[in-house]
Short mmCIF file of N, CA, C and O in Angstrom, two decimals:
data_model
loop_
_atom_site.label_atom_id
_atom_site.label_comp_id
_atom_site.label_asym_id
_atom_site.label_seq_id
_atom_site.Cartn_x
_atom_site.Cartn_y
_atom_site.Cartn_z
N MET A 1 -57.59 50.06 -70.65
CA MET A 1 -56.57 49.69 -71.16
C MET A 1 -55.45 49.62 -70.59
O MET A 1 -55.20 50.82 -69.16
N SER A 2 -54.77 48.34 -70.32
CA SER A 2 -53.79 48.01 -69.26
C SER A 2 -52.59 48.33 -69.26
O SER A 2 -51.82 48.40 -68.73
N GLY A 3 -51.87 48.87 -70.68
CA GLY A 3 -50.83 49.27 -71.08
C GLY A 3 -49.53 48.22 -71.15
O GLY A 3 -48.63 48.57 -71.71
N LYS A 4 -50.55 46.99 -71.14
CA LYS A 4 -48.82 45.77 -70.89
C LYS A 4 -48.80 45.42 -72.01
O LYS A 4 -49.52 45.33 -73.33
N LYS A 5 -47.52 45.15 -72.37
CA LYS A 5 -47.17 44.79 -74.14
C LYS A 5 -46.52 43.27 -73.66
O LYS A 5 -46.11 42.22 -72.71
N PRO A 6 -46.78 42.39 -75.07
CA PRO A 6 -46.45 41.55 -74.84
C PRO A 6 -44.75 41.26 -74.25
O PRO A 6 -44.10 41.93 -74.73
N GLY A 7 -44.31 40.24 -73.35
CA GLY A 7 -43.06 40.31 -72.89
C GLY A 7 -42.92 41.04 -71.89
O GLY A 7 -41.64 41.03 -70.98
N MET A 8 -43.45 41.80 -71.50
CA MET A 8 -43.08 43.01 -70.45
C MET A 8 -44.17 42.60 -69.14
O MET A 8 -45.09 42.87 -69.42
N ASP A 9 -43.35 42.40 -68.25
CA ASP A 9 -43.77 41.90 -67.15
C ASP A 9 -43.92 43.30 -65.81
O ASP A 9 -43.00 43.25 -65.55
N ARG A 10 -44.79 43.60 -65.56
CA ARG A 10 -44.98 45.35 -64.33
C ARG A 10 -44.49 44.66 -63.04
O ARG A 10 -43.56 45.19 -62.46
N THR A 11 -44.52 43.08 -62.90
CA THR A 11 -43.59 42.70 -61.72
C THR A 11 -42.07 43.04 -61.61
O THR A 11 -41.41 42.89 -60.43
N THR A 12 -41.51 42.94 -62.85
CA THR A 12 -40.47 42.73 -63.01
C THR A 12 -39.81 44.30 -62.47
O THR A 12 -39.27 44.86 -61.66
N LEU A 13 -40.73 45.62 -63.28
CA LEU A 13 -40.46 46.54 -62.72
C LEU A 13 -40.17 47.02 -61.37
O LEU A 13 -39.85 47.71 -60.38
N SER A 14 -41.68 46.37 -60.49
CA SER A 14 -41.92 46.92 -59.07
C SER A 14 -40.87 45.83 -58.18
O SER A 14 -40.38 46.92 -57.76
N ALA A 15 -40.55 44.85 -58.75
CA ALA A 15 -39.11 44.27 -58.02
C ALA A 15 -38.16 45.20 -57.97
O ALA A 15 -37.55 45.28 -57.02
N LEU A 16 -37.90 45.47 -58.88
CA LEU A 16 -36.75 46.56 -59.44
C LEU A 16 -36.56 48.27 -58.83
O LEU A 16 -35.81 48.63 -58.30
N ALA A 17 -38.13 48.70 -58.29
CA ALA A 17 -38.43 49.85 -58.20
C ALA A 17 -37.62 50.20 -56.49
O ALA A 17 -37.21 51.13 -55.96
N GLU A 18 -37.62 49.48 -55.75
CA GLU A 18 -36.92 48.82 -54.36
C GLU A 18 -35.43 49.21 -54.25
O GLU A 18 -35.05 48.61 -54.81
N PRO A 19 -34.99 50.36 -53.64
CA PRO A 19 -33.71 50.65 -54.04
C PRO A 19 -32.62 49.48 -52.95
O PRO A 19 -31.88 48.94 -54.33
N ASN A 20 -32.96 48.65 -52.37
CA ASN A 20 -32.15 47.45 -51.75
C ASN A 20 -32.24 46.63 -52.63
O ASN A 20 -31.38 45.53 -52.82
N ARG A 21 -33.42 46.06 -53.80
CA ARG A 21 -33.56 44.88 -54.11
C ARG A 21 -32.67 45.50 -55.47
O ARG A 21 -32.08 44.63 -56.34
N MET A 22 -32.55 46.92 -56.15
CA MET A 22 -31.79 47.29 -57.30
C MET A 22 -30.23 46.79 -56.88
O MET A 22 -29.80 46.16 -57.42
N ASP A 23 -30.12 47.00 -55.81
CA ASP A 23 -28.63 47.15 -55.11
C ASP A 23 -27.85 45.36 -55.53
O ASP A 23 -27.44 44.94 -55.36
N ILE A 24 -28.97 44.60 -54.99
CA ILE A 24 -29.10 43.46 -54.88
C ILE A 24 -28.64 42.64 -56.78
O ILE A 24 -27.72 42.20 -56.84
N VAL A 25 -29.49 43.49 -57.36
CA VAL A 25 -29.46 42.79 -58.76
C VAL A 25 -28.04 43.45 -59.28
O VAL A 25 -27.44 42.98 -60.00
N GLU A 26 -27.53 44.54 -59.17
CA GLU A 26 -26.27 45.48 -59.53
C GLU A 26 -25.38 44.41 -58.82
O GLU A 26 -24.11 43.96 -59.66
N LEU A 27 -25.39 43.75 -57.80
CA LEU A 27 -24.42 42.72 -56.93
C LEU A 27 -24.25 41.86 -58.04
O LEU A 27 -23.43 41.22 -58.08
N LEU A 28 -25.54 41.20 -58.54
CA LEU A 28 -25.23 39.62 -58.77
C LEU A 28 -25.04 39.58 -60.53
O LEU A 28 -24.96 39.04 -61.01
N ARG A 29 -25.18 41.27 -60.69
CA ARG A 29 -24.85 41.03 -62.18
C ARG A 29 -23.71 40.24 -62.40
O ARG A 29 -22.84 40.45 -63.77
N ASP A 30 -22.25 40.68 -61.61
CA ASP A 30 -20.63 40.42 -61.38
C ASP A 30 -21.09 38.85 -61.36
O ASP A 30 -19.83 38.27 -61.37
N GLY A 31 -22.10 38.17 -60.70
CA GLY A 31 -21.98 36.67 -60.77
C GLY A 31 -22.85 36.32 -59.63
O GLY A 31 -22.96 37.14 -58.69
N PRO A 32 -23.31 34.87 -59.22
CA PRO A 32 -23.54 34.51 -58.03
C PRO A 32 -23.04 34.37 -56.85
O PRO A 32 -21.67 34.97 -56.44
N LEU A 33 -23.86 34.96 -55.88
CA LEU A 33 -23.24 35.12 -54.75
C LEU A 33 -24.42 34.42 -53.22
O LEU A 33 -25.28 33.98 -53.74
N THR A 34 -23.69 34.24 -52.30
CA THR A 34 -24.91 33.68 -51.55
C THR A 34 -25.66 34.72 -51.04
O THR A 34 -25.08 36.01 -50.36
N VAL A 35 -26.47 34.23 -49.74
CA VAL A 35 -27.40 35.45 -49.01
C VAL A 35 -26.39 36.43 -48.19
O VAL A 35 -26.54 37.13 -47.90
N GLY A 36 -25.52 35.10 -47.26
CA GLY A 36 -24.25 35.88 -46.22
C GLY A 36 -23.50 37.21 -47.24
O GLY A 36 -23.20 38.10 -46.78
N GLU A 37 -23.26 36.85 -48.48
CA GLU A 37 -22.33 37.60 -49.25
C GLU A 37 -22.87 38.79 -49.68
O GLU A 37 -22.32 39.61 -49.42
N ILE A 38 -24.17 38.60 -49.99
CA ILE A 38 -24.79 39.77 -50.22
C ILE A 38 -25.27 40.80 -48.97
O ILE A 38 -25.16 42.13 -49.24
N ALA A 39 -25.82 40.33 -48.02
CA ALA A 39 -26.05 40.82 -46.92
C ALA A 39 -24.64 41.57 -46.51
O ALA A 39 -24.67 42.47 -46.18
N GLY A 40 -23.64 41.01 -46.56
CA GLY A 40 -22.09 41.54 -46.32
C GLY A 40 -21.98 42.55 -46.68
O GLY A 40 -21.05 43.89 -46.48
N ARG A 41 -22.67 42.71 -48.18
CA ARG A 41 -21.59 43.25 -48.86
C ARG A 41 -22.57 45.26 -49.13
O ARG A 41 -21.97 45.76 -49.43
N LEU A 42 -23.97 44.56 -48.48
CA LEU A 42 -24.51 45.66 -48.84
C LEU A 42 -24.61 46.79 -47.44
O LEU A 42 -25.46 47.46 -47.37
N GLY A 43 -24.48 45.55 -46.17
CA GLY A 43 -24.40 46.18 -44.70
C GLY A 43 -25.77 45.87 -44.32
O GLY A 43 -26.34 46.71 -43.46
N LEU A 44 -26.61 44.78 -44.67
CA LEU A 44 -27.79 44.53 -44.36
C LEU A 44 -27.73 43.23 -43.61
O LEU A 44 -27.34 42.76 -44.08
N ARG A 45 -29.03 43.31 -42.98
CA ARG A 45 -28.96 42.16 -42.22
C ARG A 45 -29.55 41.19 -42.62
O ARG A 45 -30.28 40.80 -43.89
N GLN A 46 -29.24 39.40 -42.88
CA GLN A 46 -29.66 38.31 -43.25
C GLN A 46 -31.13 38.13 -43.46
O GLN A 46 -31.37 37.93 -44.87
N PRO A 47 -31.89 38.61 -42.39
CA PRO A 47 -33.57 38.03 -42.72
C PRO A 47 -33.98 39.23 -43.75
O PRO A 47 -34.90 39.21 -44.60
N GLN A 48 -33.12 40.66 -43.52
CA GLN A 48 -34.00 41.47 -44.47
C GLN A 48 -33.27 40.98 -46.09
O GLN A 48 -34.56 41.44 -47.13
N VAL A 49 -32.23 40.83 -46.33
CA VAL A 49 -31.58 40.31 -47.71
C VAL A 49 -32.98 39.02 -47.97
O VAL A 49 -33.12 38.93 -49.33
N SER A 50 -33.24 38.12 -46.95
CA SER A 50 -33.79 37.10 -47.36
C SER A 50 -35.19 37.67 -48.21
O SER A 50 -35.38 36.99 -49.19
N LYS A 51 -35.67 38.70 -47.38
CA LYS A 51 -37.10 39.04 -47.78
C LYS A 51 -37.04 39.64 -49.26
O LYS A 51 -38.09 39.42 -50.23
N HIS A 52 -35.95 40.26 -49.57
CA HIS A 52 -35.70 40.86 -50.72
C HIS A 52 -35.59 40.25 -51.93
O HIS A 52 -35.95 40.16 -52.74
N LEU A 53 -34.52 38.96 -51.18
CA LEU A 53 -34.39 37.96 -52.64
C LEU A 53 -35.50 37.17 -52.60
O LEU A 53 -35.82 36.62 -53.73
N LYS A 54 -36.63 37.02 -51.84
CA LYS A 54 -37.95 35.81 -52.04
C LYS A 54 -38.72 36.86 -52.97
O LYS A 54 -39.27 36.56 -54.44
N VAL A 55 -38.71 38.41 -52.84
CA VAL A 55 -39.38 39.05 -53.86
C VAL A 55 -38.54 38.92 -55.22
O VAL A 55 -39.63 38.64 -56.31
N LEU A 56 -37.65 39.01 -55.46
CA LEU A 56 -36.65 38.80 -56.61
C LEU A 56 -37.14 37.63 -57.18
O LEU A 56 -37.19 37.65 -58.72
N SER A 57 -36.69 36.73 -56.39
CA SER A 57 -37.02 35.39 -57.16
C SER A 57 -38.72 35.16 -57.80
O SER A 57 -38.81 33.93 -58.57
N ASP A 58 -39.73 35.15 -56.74
CA ASP A 58 -40.93 35.41 -57.02
C ASP A 58 -41.33 35.80 -58.61
O ASP A 58 -42.09 35.91 -58.76
N SER A 59 -40.70 37.16 -58.45
CA SER A 59 -41.05 38.03 -59.78
C SER A 59 -39.97 37.59 -60.87
O SER A 59 -40.36 37.86 -62.01
N GLY A 60 -39.23 36.31 -60.71
CA GLY A 60 -38.50 35.49 -61.98
C GLY A 60 -37.28 36.33 -61.86
O GLY A 60 -36.63 35.80 -63.08
N ILE A 61 -36.82 37.27 -61.73
CA ILE A 61 -35.49 37.81 -61.65
C ILE A 61 -34.34 37.12 -61.17
O ILE A 61 -32.95 37.13 -61.99
N LEU A 62 -34.70 36.55 -60.18
CA LEU A 62 -33.48 35.59 -59.64
C LEU A 62 -33.52 34.16 -59.64
O LEU A 62 -35.17 33.64 -59.67
N GLU A 63 -32.88 33.08 -59.39
CA GLU A 63 -33.17 31.81 -59.18
C GLU A 63 -31.66 31.15 -58.05
O GLU A 63 -30.84 32.10 -58.00
N GLY A 64 -32.44 30.46 -57.47
CA GLY A 64 -31.64 30.39 -55.84
C GLY A 64 -31.34 28.68 -56.09
O GLY A 64 -32.26 27.75 -56.51
N LYS A 65 -30.27 28.62 -55.84
CA LYS A 65 -29.69 27.16 -55.96
C LYS A 65 -29.21 26.58 -54.27
O LYS A 65 -28.44 27.37 -53.96
N ALA A 66 -29.83 25.15 -53.96
CA ALA A 66 -29.37 25.09 -52.78
C ALA A 66 -27.92 24.32 -52.56
O ALA A 66 -27.57 23.50 -53.47
N ASP A 67 -26.91 24.84 -51.99
CA ASP A 67 -25.47 23.99 -51.88
C ASP A 67 -25.12 24.12 -50.54
O ASP A 67 -24.92 24.82 -49.86
N ALA A 68 -25.30 22.60 -50.26
CA ALA A 68 -25.49 22.33 -48.35
C ALA A 68 -26.38 22.92 -47.81
O ALA A 68 -27.33 22.63 -48.15
N ASN A 69 -25.58 23.74 -47.02
CA ASN A 69 -26.41 24.64 -46.04
C ASN A 69 -26.82 26.19 -46.29
O ASN A 69 -26.95 26.98 -45.80
N ARG A 70 -26.59 26.44 -47.74
CA ARG A 70 -26.60 28.10 -47.91
C ARG A 70 -27.29 27.74 -49.33
O ARG A 70 -27.42 27.10 -50.11
N ARG A 71 -27.74 29.06 -49.49
CA ARG A 71 -28.41 29.27 -51.12
C ARG A 71 -27.87 30.20 -51.65
O ARG A 71 -26.77 31.23 -51.49
N ILE A 72 -27.21 29.69 -52.97
CA ILE A 72 -26.46 30.55 -54.17
C ILE A 72 -27.52 31.39 -55.09
O ILE A 72 -28.15 30.34 -55.54
N TYR A 73 -27.76 32.75 -54.89
CA TYR A 73 -28.55 33.30 -55.93
C TYR A 73 -27.88 33.83 -57.34
O TYR A 73 -26.69 34.56 -57.25
N LYS A 74 -28.66 33.89 -58.49
CA LYS A 74 -28.10 34.80 -60.05
C LYS A 74 -28.92 35.19 -60.21
O LYS A 74 -30.10 34.50 -60.17
N LEU A 75 -28.79 36.01 -61.38
CA LEU A 75 -29.63 36.24 -62.07
C LEU A 75 -30.23 35.63 -63.38
O LEU A 75 -29.43 34.46 -63.93
N ARG A 76 -31.67 35.85 -63.67
CA ARG A 76 -32.33 34.48 -64.61
C ARG A 76 -31.98 35.93 -66.00
O ARG A 76 -32.71 37.24 -65.86
N PRO A 77 -31.80 35.69 -67.08
CA PRO A 77 -31.77 36.74 -68.54
C PRO A 77 -32.91 37.08 -68.79
O PRO A 77 -33.16 38.06 -69.23
N GLU A 78 -33.94 36.22 -68.61
CA GLU A 78 -35.48 36.59 -69.31
C GLU A 78 -35.81 37.62 -68.96
O GLU A 78 -36.54 38.13 -69.69
N PRO A 79 -36.19 38.25 -67.55
CA PRO A 79 -36.71 39.15 -67.32
C PRO A 79 -35.86 40.68 -68.17
O PRO A 79 -36.57 41.81 -68.80
N PHE A 80 -34.77 40.26 -68.24
CA PHE A 80 -33.78 41.20 -68.29
C PHE A 80 -34.05 41.41 -69.90
O PHE A 80 -34.29 42.46 -70.44
N GLU A 81 -34.16 40.22 -70.76
CA GLU A 81 -34.26 40.62 -72.28
C GLU A 81 -35.79 40.54 -72.45
O GLU A 81 -35.62 41.84 -73.80
N ALA A 82 -36.83 40.60 -71.89
CA ALA A 82 -38.10 41.09 -71.95
C ALA A 82 -38.02 42.59 -71.40
O ALA A 82 -38.50 43.83 -72.35
N LEU A 83 -37.26 43.36 -70.58
CA LEU A 83 -37.01 44.88 -70.55
C LEU A 83 -36.11 45.33 -71.61
O LEU A 83 -36.92 46.22 -71.88
N ASP A 84 -35.51 44.70 -71.68
CA ASP A 84 -34.64 45.31 -72.95
C ASP A 84 -35.17 45.47 -74.37
O ASP A 84 -35.47 46.73 -74.81
N SER A 85 -36.22 44.72 -74.56
CA SER A 85 -36.85 44.77 -75.60
C SER A 85 -38.28 45.82 -75.91
O SER A 85 -38.19 46.42 -76.57
N TRP A 86 -38.87 45.71 -74.69
CA TRP A 86 -39.83 46.87 -74.06
C TRP A 86 -39.04 48.35 -74.63
O TRP A 86 -39.42 49.17 -74.88
N VAL A 87 -37.84 48.41 -74.13
CA VAL A 87 -37.46 49.88 -74.04
C VAL A 87 -36.82 50.10 -75.29
O VAL A 87 -36.88 51.36 -75.78
N LYS A 88 -36.22 48.77 -75.88
CA LYS A 88 -36.27 48.95 -77.54
C LYS A 88 -37.43 49.73 -78.11
O LYS A 88 -37.45 50.53 -79.57
N SER A 89 -38.42 49.16 -78.45
CA SER A 89 -39.52 49.69 -78.61
C SER A 89 -40.04 51.40 -78.37
O SER A 89 -40.25 52.00 -79.50
N PHE A 90 -39.64 51.68 -77.43
CA PHE A 90 -39.65 53.14 -77.20
C PHE A 90 -38.67 53.71 -77.99
O PHE A 90 -38.62 54.85 -78.79
N ARG A 91 -37.47 53.12 -78.01
CA ARG A 91 -36.05 53.55 -78.60
C ARG A 91 -36.78 53.69 -80.39
O ARG A 91 -36.42 54.86 -81.06
N ARG A 92 -37.14 52.92 -80.92
CA ARG A 92 -37.84 53.30 -82.41
C ARG A 92 -38.53 54.45 -82.51
O ARG A 92 -38.41 54.69 -83.13
N SER A 93 -39.43 54.14 -81.74
CA SER A 93 -40.60 55.39 -81.57
C SER A 93 -39.77 56.66 -81.61
O SER A 93 -40.27 57.76 -82.46
N MET A 94 -39.37 56.91 -80.79
CA MET A 94 -38.64 58.20 -80.74
C MET A 94 -37.62 58.46 -81.75
O MET A 94 -37.60 59.44 -82.20
N GLU A 95 -36.54 57.30 -82.22
CA GLU A 95 -36.39 57.85 -83.43
C GLU A 95 -36.66 58.39 -84.67
O GLU A 95 -36.18 59.05 -85.42
N GLU A 96 -37.95 57.68 -84.82
CA GLU A 96 -38.99 57.97 -85.51
C GLU A 96 -39.52 58.99 -85.73
O GLU A 96 -39.38 60.06 -86.36
N ARG A 97 -39.62 59.84 -84.11
CA ARG A 97 -39.69 61.09 -84.18
C ARG A 97 -38.95 62.09 -84.55
O ARG A 97 -39.15 63.42 -84.82
N PHE A 98 -37.63 61.79 -84.11
CA PHE A 98 -36.35 62.97 -84.38
C PHE A 98 -36.35 62.56 -85.87
O PHE A 98 -35.84 63.57 -86.49
N ASP A 99 -36.65 61.54 -86.68
CA ASP A 99 -36.25 61.77 -88.07
C ASP A 99 -36.96 62.66 -88.66
O ASP A 99 -36.69 63.50 -89.62
N HIS A 100 -38.59 62.56 -88.22
CA HIS A 100 -38.67 63.33 -89.00
C HIS A 100 -39.39 64.99 -88.67
O HIS A 100 -39.32 65.77 -89.25
N LEU A 101 -38.42 65.03 -87.20
CA LEU A 101 -38.51 66.72 -86.87
C LEU A 101 -37.09 66.89 -87.71
O LEU A 101 -37.12 68.09 -88.07
N GLU A 102 -36.11 66.16 -87.76
CA GLU A 102 -34.74 66.44 -88.90
C GLU A 102 -35.15 66.66 -90.46
O GLU A 102 -35.00 67.49 -90.67
N ALA A 103 -36.13 65.98 -90.80
CA ALA A 103 -37.02 66.12 -92.36
C ALA A 103 -37.58 67.70 -92.12
O ALA A 103 -37.16 68.52 -93.17
N TYR A 104 -38.05 68.05 -91.07
CA TYR A 104 -39.11 69.60 -90.96
C TYR A 104 -37.94 70.42 -90.62
O TYR A 104 -38.31 71.35 -91.61
N LEU A 105 -37.15 70.37 -90.25
CA LEU A 105 -36.00 71.21 -89.80
C LEU A 105 -35.35 71.64 -91.41
O LEU A 105 -34.99 72.63 -91.61
N ARG A 106 -35.17 70.52 -92.26
CA ARG A 106 -34.31 70.89 -92.98
C ARG A 106 -35.19 71.44 -94.32
O ARG A 106 -34.86 72.27 -95.18
N GLU A 107 -36.55 70.84 -94.11
CA GLU A 107 -37.40 71.58 -94.90
C GLU A 107 -37.59 73.17 -94.78
O GLU A 107 -37.34 74.00 -95.82
N LEU A 108 -37.64 73.52 -93.07
CA LEU A 108 -37.13 75.20 -93.00
C LEU A 108 -36.42 75.51 -93.77
O LEU A 108 -36.35 76.31 -94.24
N GLN A 109 -35.26 75.13 -93.52
CA GLN A 109 -33.88 75.70 -93.96
C GLN A 109 -33.63 75.93 -95.81
O GLN A 109 -33.14 76.76 -95.70
N ASN A 110 -34.42 75.05 -96.27
CA ASN A 110 -34.02 74.94 -97.90
C ASN A 110 -35.49 76.05 -98.01
O ASN A 110 -35.05 76.30 -99.28
N LYS A 111 -36.46 76.38 -97.55
CA LYS A 111 -37.23 77.26 -97.89
C LYS A 111 -36.82 78.58 -98.20
O LYS A 111 -35.98 79.12 -97.35
N ASP A 112 -37.34 79.59 -98.91
CA ASP A 112 -37.02 80.80 -99.25
C ASP A 112 -36.89 81.51 -98.01
O ASP A 112 -38.07 81.69 -97.64
N PRO A 113 -35.80 82.11 -97.67
CA PRO A 113 -35.35 82.96 -96.44
C PRO A 113 -36.43 84.05 -96.60
O PRO A 113 -36.54 85.04 -95.55
N SER A 114 -36.50 84.56 -98.23
CA SER A 114 -37.47 85.72 -97.67
C SER A 114 -39.04 85.76 -97.42
O SER A 114 -39.13 86.86 -97.02
N SER A 115 -39.60 84.83 -97.64
CA SER A 115 -40.54 84.41 -96.97
C SER A 115 -40.98 84.48 -95.41
O SER A 115 -41.83 84.77 -95.00
N PHE A 116 -39.86 83.91 -95.09
CA PHE A 116 -39.35 84.01 -93.49
C PHE A 116 -39.65 85.43 -93.25
O PHE A 116 -40.07 85.95 -92.05
N LEU A 117 -38.59 86.34 -93.72
CA LEU A 117 -38.67 87.47 -93.76
C LEU A 117 -39.49 88.35 -93.65
O LEU A 117 -40.00 89.38 -92.74
N SER A 118 -40.55 88.15 -94.75
CA SER A 118 -41.32 88.84 -95.01
C SER A 118 -42.76 88.85 -93.69
O SER A 118 -43.21 89.44 -93.29
N LYS A 119 -42.69 87.73 -93.31
CA LYS A 119 -44.00 86.99 -92.16
C LYS A 119 -43.53 87.41 -91.09
O LYS A 119 -44.38 88.27 -90.14
N HIS A 120 -41.96 87.99 -90.52
CA HIS A 120 -41.60 87.94 -89.38
C HIS A 120 -41.96 89.53 -89.30
O HIS A 120 -42.16 89.84 -88.36
N GLN A 121 -41.51 90.35 -90.35
CA GLN A 121 -41.66 91.39 -90.65
C GLN A 121 -43.07 91.94 -90.23
O GLN A 121 -43.37 92.96 -89.38
N TYR A 122 -43.85 91.37 -91.14
CA TYR A 122 -45.41 91.57 -90.21
C TYR A 122 -46.06 91.36 -89.67
O TYR A 122 -46.77 92.13 -88.87
N LEU A 123 -45.30 90.39 -88.65
CA LEU A 123 -45.94 90.40 -87.46
C LEU A 123 -45.34 91.54 -86.29
O LEU A 123 -45.92 92.11 -85.49
N SER A 124 -44.12 91.85 -87.03
CA SER A 124 -43.76 92.78 -85.55
C SER A 124 -43.82 94.41 -86.19
O SER A 124 -44.34 95.06 -85.02
N GLU A 125 -44.59 94.69 -87.62
CA GLU A 125 -45.66 95.69 -87.68
C GLU A 125 -46.41 95.90 -86.86
O GLU A 125 -47.36 97.08 -86.67
N GLU A 126 -47.06 94.53 -86.71
CA GLU A 126 -48.55 94.73 -86.04
C GLU A 126 -48.49 94.66 -84.50
O GLU A 126 -49.33 95.45 -84.18
N GLU A 127 -47.08 94.71 -84.04
CA GLU A 127 -46.83 95.34 -82.57
C GLU A 127 -46.82 96.23 -81.95
O GLU A 127 -46.89 97.42 -82.75
#
């Protein structure tokens, strides 16, 4: 079983798992930046940032556009939309589970308290 869901690409998660790449993505959330701007804000060397940008671009998270002698990078929405959809599928499942738990707890509250006490007293007497 691969565990792969339609629309969810593990390459996205893999690319985001590295802390410097996650920092780059968080910077780009506010808008496009050049390699030099990213390097300056994160205190990283440009070759290091370029390697991270390549991984992020290859995974489809970023797109780069040439502007004279520099490249400007920005986030692509599609990988984040897929990630959001994937997370929402877990949220729906968990909400269903909580709804079932809530119904079960209400059922327990509405049961005759004397039946609970007699069972509890029975167990206490055995000890």
